[in-house]
Coordinates of C-alpha atoms and ligand atoms in Angstrom, one line a residue:
M1 CA -52.6 -60.3 124.0
Q2 CA -55.2 -57.9 124.0
I3 CA -57.1 -56.0 121.9
Q4 CA -58.0 -52.1 122.2
K5 CA -60.9 -50.8 120.9
N6 CA -61.1 -47.5 118.4
Y7 CA -57.4 -46.6 119.2
S8 CA -56.0 -43.5 118.3
L9 CA -53.0 -44.1 116.2
K10 CA -51.4 -40.2 116.4
N11 CA -48.3 -41.7 119.0
Y12 CA -47.7 -44.9 116.0
N13 CA -47.2 -42.2 113.2
T14 CA -44.5 -40.2 112.0
F15 CA -46.6 -38.1 111.0
H16 CA -48.5 -37.7 114.1
I17 CA -51.8 -38.0 111.8
D18 CA -55.1 -38.8 114.4
A19 CA -55.9 -41.8 112.2
Y20 CA -57.9 -44.7 114.1
S21 CA -57.8 -48.6 113.8
K22 CA -61.4 -49.9 114.0
Y23 CA -59.4 -52.6 116.4
F24 CA -55.0 -52.2 118.1
S25 CA -53.2 -55.0 119.8
A26 CA -49.5 -55.4 120.1
F27 CA -47.5 -58.6 119.8
H28 CA -44.1 -59.6 121.9
S29 CA -43.6 -62.9 120.2
T30 CA -44.7 -64.8 117.1
E31 CA -46.6 -67.1 119.6
D32 CA -48.5 -64.3 120.4
L33 CA -48.6 -63.5 116.6
Q34 CA -49.5 -67.2 115.7
N35 CA -52.8 -67.7 117.9
F36 CA -54.4 -63.9 117.0
F37 CA -54.5 -66.0 113.5
Q38 CA -55.0 -68.9 114.7
S39 CA -57.7 -67.9 117.2
K40 CA -59.8 -67.0 113.5
K41 CA -62.3 -64.5 116.0
F42 CA -60.7 -61.4 113.6
K43 CA -60.2 -63.7 110.2
N44 CA -63.0 -61.2 108.1
E45 CA -60.7 -57.8 109.3
S46 CA -58.4 -56.2 107.2
I47 CA -55.0 -56.3 109.3
L48 CA -51.6 -54.5 109.6
I49 CA -48.3 -55.1 110.1
L50 CA -46.6 -52.1 111.5
G51 CA -43.3 -51.2 112.7
G52 CA -42.5 -47.9 114.1
G53 CA -44.9 -46.1 111.6
S54 CA -42.5 -44.4 109.8
N55 CA -42.9 -44.6 106.3
I56 CA -47.0 -44.8 106.7
L57 CA -49.5 -41.1 106.3
F58 CA -52.8 -42.2 106.8
T59 CA -55.4 -41.4 105.2
K60 CA -58.3 -42.4 106.9
N61 CA -59.1 -44.6 110.1
F62 CA -58.4 -48.3 109.7
D63 CA -61.0 -50.1 109.1
G64 CA -59.4 -53.5 111.0
V65 CA -57.2 -55.6 113.1
V66 CA -53.2 -52.5 113.5
L67 CA -51.0 -55.0 114.8
K68 CA -47.8 -53.1 116.5
N69 CA -45.1 -55.6 116.3
E70 CA -42.5 -55.7 119.6
T71 CA -40.3 -58.2 118.8
T72 CA -37.0 -58.0 120.8
G73 CA -33.5 -60.1 119.8
M74 CA -31.1 -59.5 118.4
E75 CA -28.1 -63.2 118.5
T76 CA -24.7 -64.0 116.1
I77 CA -26.5 -68.0 114.6
N78 CA -22.8 -68.2 112.8
E79 CA -19.7 -66.9 111.3
D80 CA -16.9 -67.5 109.0
E81 CA -13.6 -66.5 107.7
K82 CA -15.9 -63.2 105.8
H83 CA -19.3 -62.7 108.1
V84 CA -20.7 -62.5 110.7
Y85 CA -24.7 -63.4 110.2
V86 CA -26.9 -62.0 112.8
K87 CA -30.3 -62.7 113.1
V88 CA -32.5 -59.5 114.5
A89 CA -37.0 -59.4 116.0
A90 CA -38.3 -57.2 113.4
G91 CA -39.5 -55.1 116.0
E92 CA -36.1 -54.3 116.9
G93 CA -35.2 -51.0 116.4
W94 CA -33.6 -50.4 112.5
H95 CA -31.5 -47.5 114.3
R96 CA -30.8 -49.4 117.1
F97 CA -28.8 -52.2 115.1
V98 CA -26.6 -50.9 113.0
M99 CA -24.7 -49.3 116.4
Y100 CA -25.5 -53.1 117.9
C101 CA -22.7 -53.2 114.8
V102 CA -20.9 -50.2 114.7
E103 CA -19.4 -51.1 118.1
R104 CA -18.7 -55.2 117.3
N105 CA -16.7 -53.6 114.3
L106 CA -19.4 -55.4 112.1
A107 CA -18.9 -53.4 108.3
G108 CA -22.0 -53.1 106.2
I109 CA -25.0 -50.9 107.2
E110 CA -23.0 -48.1 108.6
N111 CA -23.9 -45.9 105.7
L112 CA -27.5 -47.2 107.3
S113 CA -27.2 -44.6 110.4
L114 CA -30.0 -43.0 111.8
I115 CA -32.6 -44.9 109.6
P116 CA -36.3 -44.3 111.6
G117 CA -38.3 -46.9 112.1
Y118 CA -38.0 -51.0 113.0
V119 CA -36.0 -53.6 111.6
G120 CA -38.6 -56.1 109.9
A121 CA -39.5 -53.5 107.8
A122 CA -36.7 -52.8 106.6
P123 CA -36.8 -55.6 103.4
M124 CA -40.5 -54.0 102.8
Q125 CA -38.8 -51.0 100.3
N126 CA -34.8 -52.7 100.7
I127 CA -33.6 -49.1 102.7
G128 CA -31.3 -47.4 101.5
A129 CA -29.3 -44.7 101.6
Y130 CA -26.1 -42.7 100.7
G131 CA -24.5 -45.5 98.1
V132 CA -25.8 -48.5 100.4
E133 CA -28.9 -50.7 100.6
I134 CA -30.2 -54.4 102.8
K135 CA -29.3 -55.7 99.5
D136 CA -26.5 -55.6 99.6
V137 CA -25.9 -56.9 103.5
F138 CA -29.3 -59.2 104.0
H139 CA -28.7 -63.0 103.9
S140 CA -32.4 -64.5 105.2
L141 CA -35.8 -63.3 106.1
E142 CA -38.6 -65.7 108.3
A143 CA -42.1 -64.0 107.3
L144 CA -45.7 -65.6 108.1
H145 CA -47.8 -66.0 106.0
I146 CA -51.5 -64.2 107.6
L147 CA -53.8 -66.8 106.0
K148 CA -52.0 -69.8 106.1
N149 CA -50.5 -69.3 109.6
K150 CA -47.2 -70.4 107.9
I151 CA -43.5 -69.8 108.8
I152 CA -41.5 -69.4 105.1
N153 CA -37.7 -68.7 105.1
F154 CA -37.1 -66.0 102.0
T155 CA -33.7 -65.9 100.1
V156 CA -32.4 -63.1 99.3
N157 CA -33.5 -63.4 95.5
D158 CA -37.3 -63.8 96.9
C159 CA -37.5 -60.8 98.1
E160 CA -36.7 -59.2 94.4
F161 CA -35.5 -56.6 96.5
G162 CA -34.8 -53.0 93.6
Y163 CA -35.0 -49.7 94.2
R164 CA -37.6 -48.9 97.2
D165 CA -39.3 -52.2 95.8
S166 CA -39.6 -56.2 97.2
A167 CA -41.6 -58.6 96.2
F168 CA -44.1 -57.7 99.5
K169 CA -45.0 -54.4 97.8
K170 CA -45.9 -56.1 95.0
K171 CA -46.7 -59.8 94.3
Y172 CA -46.5 -60.7 98.4
K173 CA -48.2 -57.7 99.2
N174 CA -49.8 -58.0 102.7
Q175 CA -49.7 -61.3 102.9
F176 CA -47.0 -62.4 105.6
A177 CA -45.8 -60.3 109.0
I178 CA -41.5 -60.4 109.0
L179 CA -41.0 -62.1 111.9
N180 CA -36.8 -61.6 112.0
V181 CA -34.1 -60.8 109.0
T182 CA -31.0 -62.5 109.3
F183 CA -28.3 -59.9 108.4
R184 CA -24.4 -60.9 106.6
L185 CA -22.4 -58.7 108.0
N186 CA -18.0 -57.9 106.9
K187 CA -15.3 -58.6 109.5
I188 CA -13.0 -56.8 107.2
P189 CA -14.8 -53.5 106.3
D190 CA -15.4 -52.4 102.9
Y191 CA -16.0 -48.2 103.0
N192 CA -18.4 -46.6 100.5
I193 CA -17.2 -43.4 101.0
A194 CA -18.2 -42.3 97.0
Y195 CA -21.5 -40.0 97.7
G196 CA -20.0 -36.9 97.7
A197 CA -21.6 -35.8 101.2
I198 CA -20.0 -38.2 103.0
K199 CA -16.9 -37.7 102.2
E200 CA -17.0 -33.8 102.8
E201 CA -18.8 -34.6 105.8
L202 CA -15.8 -36.0 106.8
N203 CA -13.2 -33.8 106.2
K204 CA -14.6 -30.9 108.3
M205 CA -15.0 -33.6 111.0
N206 CA -10.6 -33.9 110.4
V207 CA -10.8 -38.0 110.5
D208 CA -7.4 -38.6 108.5
Q209 CA -8.4 -43.2 109.4
L210 CA -11.2 -44.2 107.7
S211 CA -13.4 -45.8 110.3
I212 CA -16.8 -47.6 110.7
Q213 CA -17.6 -45.2 113.5
A214 CA -16.0 -42.2 111.3
I215 CA -18.4 -42.9 109.0
S216 CA -21.3 -43.5 110.8
D217 CA -20.9 -40.7 113.1
A218 CA -20.2 -38.5 109.3
V219 CA -23.9 -40.4 107.9
I220 CA -25.3 -38.3 111.7
N221 CA -24.0 -35.4 111.1
I222 CA -25.8 -35.2 107.1
R223 CA -28.7 -36.7 108.3
T224 CA -29.0 -34.3 111.8
S225 CA -28.1 -31.6 109.4
K226 CA -31.2 -31.5 106.6
L227 CA -34.1 -34.4 107.9
P228 CA -36.6 -33.4 110.0
D229 CA -36.4 -35.1 113.5
P230 CA -40.1 -36.1 112.6
K231 CA -40.3 -36.4 116.6
I232 CA -40.3 -32.5 116.5
I233 CA -41.2 -32.5 113.1
G234 CA -44.2 -35.1 112.0
N235 CA -42.7 -36.1 108.8
A236 CA -42.2 -39.9 106.6
G237 CA -38.3 -39.1 105.6
S238 CA -38.8 -38.6 101.3
F239 CA -42.2 -39.1 100.1
F240 CA -41.6 -40.0 96.4
K241 CA -38.8 -42.1 94.5
N242 CA -36.7 -40.6 92.6
P243 CA -37.4 -40.9 89.2
E244 CA -34.9 -42.3 86.2
I245 CA -35.3 -41.2 82.8
N246 CA -33.1 -42.0 79.7
S247 CA -30.4 -40.5 78.0
H248 CA -33.2 -38.8 75.7
Q249 CA -35.1 -37.5 77.9
L250 CA -32.2 -36.5 79.7
H251 CA -31.4 -33.2 76.5
Q252 CA -34.8 -33.3 75.8
L253 CA -35.2 -31.9 79.6
H254 CA -31.7 -29.7 78.6
E255 CA -33.5 -28.7 75.4
L256 CA -36.5 -26.8 77.0
H257 CA -34.8 -25.6 80.4
H258 CA -31.6 -24.6 80.3
L259 CA -31.2 -25.8 83.3
N260 CA -28.4 -27.7 84.7
I261 CA -30.0 -30.5 86.0
P262 CA -28.4 -32.9 88.9
V263 CA -28.7 -36.5 88.2
Y264 CA -26.4 -39.1 88.9
K265 CA -25.3 -41.9 85.8
L266 CA -27.2 -45.5 86.7
D267 CA -25.8 -46.9 82.9
E268 CA -24.6 -45.4 79.8
D269 CA -28.9 -45.1 79.2
T270 CA -30.3 -44.6 82.6
F271 CA -30.0 -41.4 85.3
K272 CA -31.2 -41.4 87.9
I273 CA -32.7 -37.4 88.5
Y274 CA -33.4 -36.4 92.0
A275 CA -37.3 -35.3 92.9
G276 CA -35.9 -32.7 95.7
W277 CA -34.9 -31.1 92.6
L278 CA -37.9 -31.5 91.0
I279 CA -39.8 -30.5 93.2
E280 CA -37.6 -27.2 94.0
Q281 CA -38.1 -26.2 90.7
C282 CA -42.4 -26.4 90.9
G283 CA -44.5 -24.4 92.7
P284 CA -47.6 -23.6 93.7
E285 CA -47.3 -20.3 91.2
S286 CA -45.7 -19.8 88.4
G287 CA -41.9 -18.6 89.9
T288 CA -42.5 -20.1 92.7
S289 CA -41.0 -23.3 93.9
W290 CA -42.9 -26.1 96.6
K291 CA -39.3 -26.2 98.6
G292 CA -40.8 -23.7 102.4
Y293 CA -44.3 -24.1 101.2
R294 CA -46.5 -24.0 103.8
K295 CA -50.7 -24.6 103.5
G296 CA -52.6 -24.4 107.2
N297 CA -50.2 -27.7 109.0
A298 CA -49.0 -28.7 105.9
G299 CA -46.1 -28.0 103.8
C300 CA -43.1 -28.8 102.1
Y301 CA -39.6 -29.5 104.3
D302 CA -37.3 -25.6 103.8
K303 CA -34.6 -27.4 104.3
Q304 CA -34.8 -30.5 101.9
A305 CA -38.4 -30.4 98.4
L306 CA -38.4 -34.6 99.4
V307 CA -39.9 -34.5 102.3
L308 CA -43.6 -33.9 103.2
V309 CA -43.8 -32.3 106.5
N310 CA -46.6 -32.0 109.3
Y311 CA -46.5 -28.7 110.2
G312 CA -49.1 -29.3 113.8
N313 CA -52.7 -30.9 113.3
A314 CA -52.5 -31.9 109.3
T315 CA -54.5 -34.2 108.3
G316 CA -53.8 -37.0 105.9
K317 CA -56.0 -36.1 103.4
E318 CA -54.2 -32.4 104.0
I319 CA -50.6 -34.1 103.5
Y320 CA -51.7 -36.1 100.5
K321 CA -53.6 -33.2 98.9
L322 CA -50.1 -31.1 98.7
S323 CA -47.8 -34.5 97.8
E324 CA -50.8 -35.0 94.7
E325 CA -50.7 -30.8 93.9
I326 CA -46.7 -31.5 93.7
K327 CA -46.7 -34.2 91.8
I328 CA -49.4 -32.6 89.0
S329 CA -47.2 -29.4 89.0
V330 CA -43.7 -31.2 88.7
K331 CA -45.1 -33.6 85.8
E332 CA -46.9 -30.0 83.8
K333 CA -43.3 -28.4 83.4
F334 CA -40.6 -31.5 83.2
G335 CA -43.1 -34.3 81.8
I336 CA -41.5 -36.5 85.1
E337 CA -44.7 -38.9 86.5
L338 CA -43.6 -38.9 90.7
E339 CA -44.2 -41.6 92.1
R340 CA -44.6 -42.3 95.4
E341 CA -43.0 -44.0 98.6
V342 CA -44.7 -43.5 101.3
N343 CA -47.1 -46.3 101.4
I344 CA -50.2 -44.7 101.6
I345 CA -53.3 -46.5 104.1
Ligands
LIG624 P1 -43.9 -48.7 109.1 O1 -44.1 -47.3 109.0 O2 -44.8 -49.6 110.5 O3 -43.9 -49.6 107.8 C1 -44.2 -49.7 106.3 C2 -44.1 -50.7 105.8 O4 -44.0 -51.7 106.7 C3 -46.2 -50.5 106.3 O5 -46.8 -51.2 104.9 C4 -46.2 -51.9 107.1 O6 -47.0 -52.7 107.1 C5 -45.5 -52.9 106.5 N1 -44.8 -53.4 107.3 C6 -43.4 -52.6 108.7 N2 -43.3 -53.9 109.6 C7 -44.1 -55.1 109.1 C8 -44.1 -56.5 109.5 N3 -42.9 -56.9 110.1 N4 -44.0 -57.0 108.1 C9 -45.1 -57.5 106.7 N5 -45.4 -56.0 106.8 C10 -44.5 -54.5 107.3 N6 -35.6 -44.7 104.3 C11 -34.8 -45.4 103.2 O7 -35.1 -46.5 102.9 N7 -34.2 -44.5 103.6 C12 -33.4 -43.0 104.3 O8 -33.0 -42.9 103.7 C13 -34.5 -42.7 104.8 N8 -35.3 -41.8 106.0 C14 -36.2 -41.6 106.4 C15 -36.2 -40.7 107.2 C16 -36.4 -40.1 108.0 C17 -36.4 -39.0 108.6 C18 -38.2 -41.0 108.1 C19 -39.2 -40.2 108.6 C20 -38.1 -42.2 107.1 C21 -37.2 -42.2 106.6 N9 -36.9 -43.5 105.8 C22 -35.9 -43.4 105.0 C23 -38.2 -44.2 106.0 C24 -38.4 -44.8 106.4 O9 -37.8 -45.3 108.1 C25 -38.1 -46.9 107.1 O10 -39.1 -46.4 104.8 C26 -38.8 -48.1 107.7 O11 -38.1 -49.1 107.1 C27 -39.9 -47.9 107.3 O12 -39.8 -48.9 109.3 P2 -41.8 -48.5 109.6 O13 -41.2 -49.8 110.9 O14 -41.7 -47.5 110.5 O15 -42.4 -49.5 109.2
LIG625 N1 -32.2 -31.9 95.4 C1 -32.2 -30.4 95.7 N2 -32.8 -30.1 96.3 C2 -33.9 -30.1 97.7 C3 -33.6 -32.1 97.1 C4 -32.2 -32.4 97.1 O1 -31.4 -29.9 94.3 O2 -34.2 -29.7 97.7 C5 -30.8 -32.2 94.9 C6 -29.4 -31.7 95.5 O3 -29.6 -31.7 94.3 C7 -28.6 -33.1 95.8 C8 -30.2 -34.3 95.4 O4 -31.1 -33.8 94.7 O5 -27.4 -32.7 95.8 C9 -29.8 -34.7 96.2 O6 -29.8 -34.9 97.9 P1 -29.7 -35.5 98.8 O7 -28.7 -36.4 99.5 O8 -29.9 -34.8 100.4 O9 -30.8 -37.0 98.9 P2 -31.9 -37.5 98.2 O10 -31.9 -38.0 96.6 O11 -33.4 -36.4 97.9 C10 -32.5 -40.0 98.5 C11 -32.8 -40.5 99.9 C12 -33.3 -41.1 101.0 C13 -32.1 -41.2 101.5 C14 -30.8 -40.0 100.9 C15 -29.1 -40.3 100.9 C16 -34.5 -41.6 97.9 C17 -36.4 -41.2 97.1 N3 -34.7 -41.0 98.9 O12 -32.9 -38.4 99.5 O13 -34.3 -41.3 101.2 O14 -31.5 -40.5 102.8 O15 -30.6 -40.2 99.3 O16 -28.9 -41.7 100.5 O17 -34.2 -42.8 97.9 C18 -36.0 -42.0 101.9 O18 -36.0 -43.0 101.9 O19 -36.5 -41.3 103.4 C19 -35.1 -41.0 102.3 C20 -34.4 -40.0 103.3

């Protein structure tokens, strides 16, 4: 592996932040990575495993080694009456894998079309969209324990998946490099079109016969219409998570604000309140909205308030500062603490 020094990460994160890493190298196989750790040459340096850089905000230079995953490969490793098991290298593009499944009529991840990033990062936050999360099709993964240089197998229970969460973000944080993920895809589709926007889009497309391909196309259309393309406008998708509130809190919000608050019911007493809506209701000054706000090159996207954007050469610190201002204003107005989804470095 060739190690570069003082390396610009601008082309390696979708916010296009011009941060530098002290050392940078790409790895193309598990052996590359094992040899790197075996050599102990960088044993005192911090390590950052990087995929597509689509869920990361660099607020400073990285004082350590960035290891960029460039492993590839997808193979069917098993099959039974109902399922096909596909093992995918962590460095494969997520959307490329979704298309691989759609083309072969393997169901389960069509709702997750067009999510940027690599397969290896997908379990990190249990990626999700339009009513589906990867935990629904996850079988197992292999990861390298960085300090012990040992490969360990994780089942779905070991990963402790939650909403935009997993054990790799908590108790195993920075301890493992995910090497590959095995998915259990369905031979017989169980279409999930409960998310309102999908039905609307399928109607618009005049689809009368549901198919894996049609759902994937619908999701791609919706996403393209409201999310900024990171190639054009720097962003990392939703900057915050959607908070959960209980029925008492929801009742209080109604009493206080007399607004029609859009929520999603999770169970009798738990509701998901949309962070995009909360952000849209707040602004830098009273009577203004963050949605469409721009200060210098940092902004809040005009079609989706949950997405913070870099219009040019914003620094990570500027984006972070804006996120802090948004957090404070939402807390002041609604008493709700927003939690960042994006990984802050
Ligand atoms: P990176 O940003 O490279 O890394 C993210 C984190 O995972 C970092 O902490 C990194 O160190 C760690 N990591 C990466 N690879 C590995 C590995 N192999 N082993 C160990 N640690 C690793 N997310 C959703 O869930 N749903 C969406 O609908 C969605 N929409 C998005 C839309 C846009 C326009 C954008 C820009 C982002 C969106 N995201 C969404 C967020 C993002 O695409 C996902 O979180 C994705 O899984 C990140 O993958 P990545 O390879 O880019 O990860
Ligand atoms: N809304 C507003 N104003 C806005 C944005 C949203 O009022 O500016 C309200 C509307 O009521 C809208 C609702 O929020 O109906 C939901 O909006 P949307 O369907 O765009 O989804 P989201 O809740 O904002 C979540 C995920 C996305 C995922 C979509 C689709 C989180 C943090 N985000 O966004 O994931 O693609 O649902 O399932 O859960 C990501 O994680 O990076 C990401 C993009």
